[in-house]
Short mmCIF file of C-alpha atoms in Angstrom, two decimals:
data_model
loop_
_atom_site.label_atom_id
_atom_site.label_comp_id
_atom_site.label_asym_id
_atom_site.label_seq_id
_atom_site.Cartn_x
_atom_site.Cartn_y
_atom_site.Cartn_z
CA MET A 399 -0.06 -0.08 -0.18
CA LYS A 400 1.65 3.41 -0.75
CA ILE A 401 1.64 6.25 1.70
CA SER A 402 -0.81 8.24 -0.05
CA GLN A 403 -3.64 5.57 0.29
CA MET A 404 -2.65 4.89 3.86
CA GLU A 405 -4.68 8.18 4.63
CA ARG A 406 -7.95 6.82 3.69
CA VAL A 407 -7.12 3.95 5.99
CA VAL A 408 -10.20 3.68 8.57
CA PRO A 409 -8.50 2.25 11.81
CA LEU A 410 -10.48 -0.25 13.50
CA VAL A 411 -12.43 0.02 16.37
CA GLN A 412 -12.12 -2.68 19.18
CA LYS A 413 -15.07 -4.03 20.66
CA LYS A 414 -15.29 -4.75 24.13
CA GLN A 415 -14.63 -8.36 25.01
CA PRO A 416 -17.86 -9.55 26.73
CA LYS A 417 -18.09 -10.75 30.11
CA GLU A 418 -17.38 -14.40 30.47
CA ARG A 419 -20.73 -16.05 32.32
CA VAL A 420 -20.22 -17.53 35.36
CA TRP A 421 -22.72 -20.70 35.28
CA LYS A 422 -23.81 -22.26 38.74
CA LYS A 423 -25.82 -25.44 40.08
CA ALA A 424 -29.04 -25.49 41.55
CA LYS A 425 -27.02 -26.22 45.04
CA ASP A 426 -24.85 -22.96 44.68
CA ILE A 427 -27.95 -20.98 43.92
CA ALA A 428 -29.88 -22.35 46.76
CA GLU A 429 -26.60 -21.87 48.80
CA TYR A 430 -27.01 -18.12 47.76
CA PHE A 431 -30.61 -17.19 48.66
CA GLY A 432 -30.57 -19.74 51.97
CA VAL A 433 -33.41 -21.74 51.08
CA SER A 434 -33.86 -25.46 49.77
CA LEU A 435 -33.72 -27.09 46.18
CA ALA A 436 -37.16 -27.77 46.49
CA THR A 437 -37.86 -23.75 46.46
CA ILE A 438 -35.01 -23.28 43.62
CA SER A 439 -36.91 -25.65 41.70
CA LYS A 440 -40.21 -24.02 42.45
CA TRP A 441 -38.85 -20.64 41.26
CA THR A 442 -37.10 -22.17 38.22
CA ASN A 443 -40.64 -23.98 37.25
CA SER A 444 -42.54 -20.68 38.17
CA LYS A 445 -45.05 -19.71 35.12
CA ASN A 446 -44.56 -15.84 36.07
CA ASP A 447 -40.89 -14.36 36.09
CA PRO A 448 -38.71 -18.17 36.48
CA LEU A 449 -35.35 -18.22 37.98
CA PRO A 450 -33.62 -17.67 34.59
CA SER A 451 -31.71 -21.32 33.90
CA ARG A 452 -30.64 -23.71 31.09
CA ARG A 453 -30.25 -27.22 30.77
CA VAL A 454 -27.05 -29.16 29.74
CA ARG A 455 -27.14 -32.82 29.69
CA GLY A 456 -29.82 -33.02 32.05
CA VAL A 457 -28.41 -30.47 34.81
CA LEU A 458 -29.49 -27.14 35.49
CA GLN A 459 -27.18 -24.33 35.23
CA TYR A 460 -27.90 -20.56 36.03
CA ASP A 461 -25.88 -17.97 34.93
CA PHE A 462 -25.08 -16.18 37.92
CA GLU A 463 -25.50 -12.45 36.61
CA LEU A 464 -28.97 -13.08 35.46
CA VAL A 465 -29.76 -14.69 38.79
CA LYS A 466 -29.16 -11.19 40.24
CA GLU A 467 -31.05 -9.37 37.93
CA TRP A 468 -34.11 -11.67 38.77
CA GLU A 469 -33.55 -11.04 42.71
CA GLU A 470 -33.67 -7.61 41.94
CA ARG A 471 -37.06 -7.73 40.22
CA ASN A 472 -38.41 -10.06 42.44
CA THR A 473 -37.31 -8.68 45.99
CA ASN A 474 -39.80 -6.96 47.98
#
């Protein structure tokens, strides 16, 4: 590339790296809230604003950031 052409080159803007998600098991979430696994199951299966989770190979996992957001919405 010639120097005269370099003036037209626009520098790339680096995108922020997304935060790496922290996935927790139901037991960890139960300990965080100080409740039983049955309560976590009830919250996860709730029809109205369920506790956010995903199932990987039959194991429920919870994105801890989404759990904290859910907690904020559901705290009286």
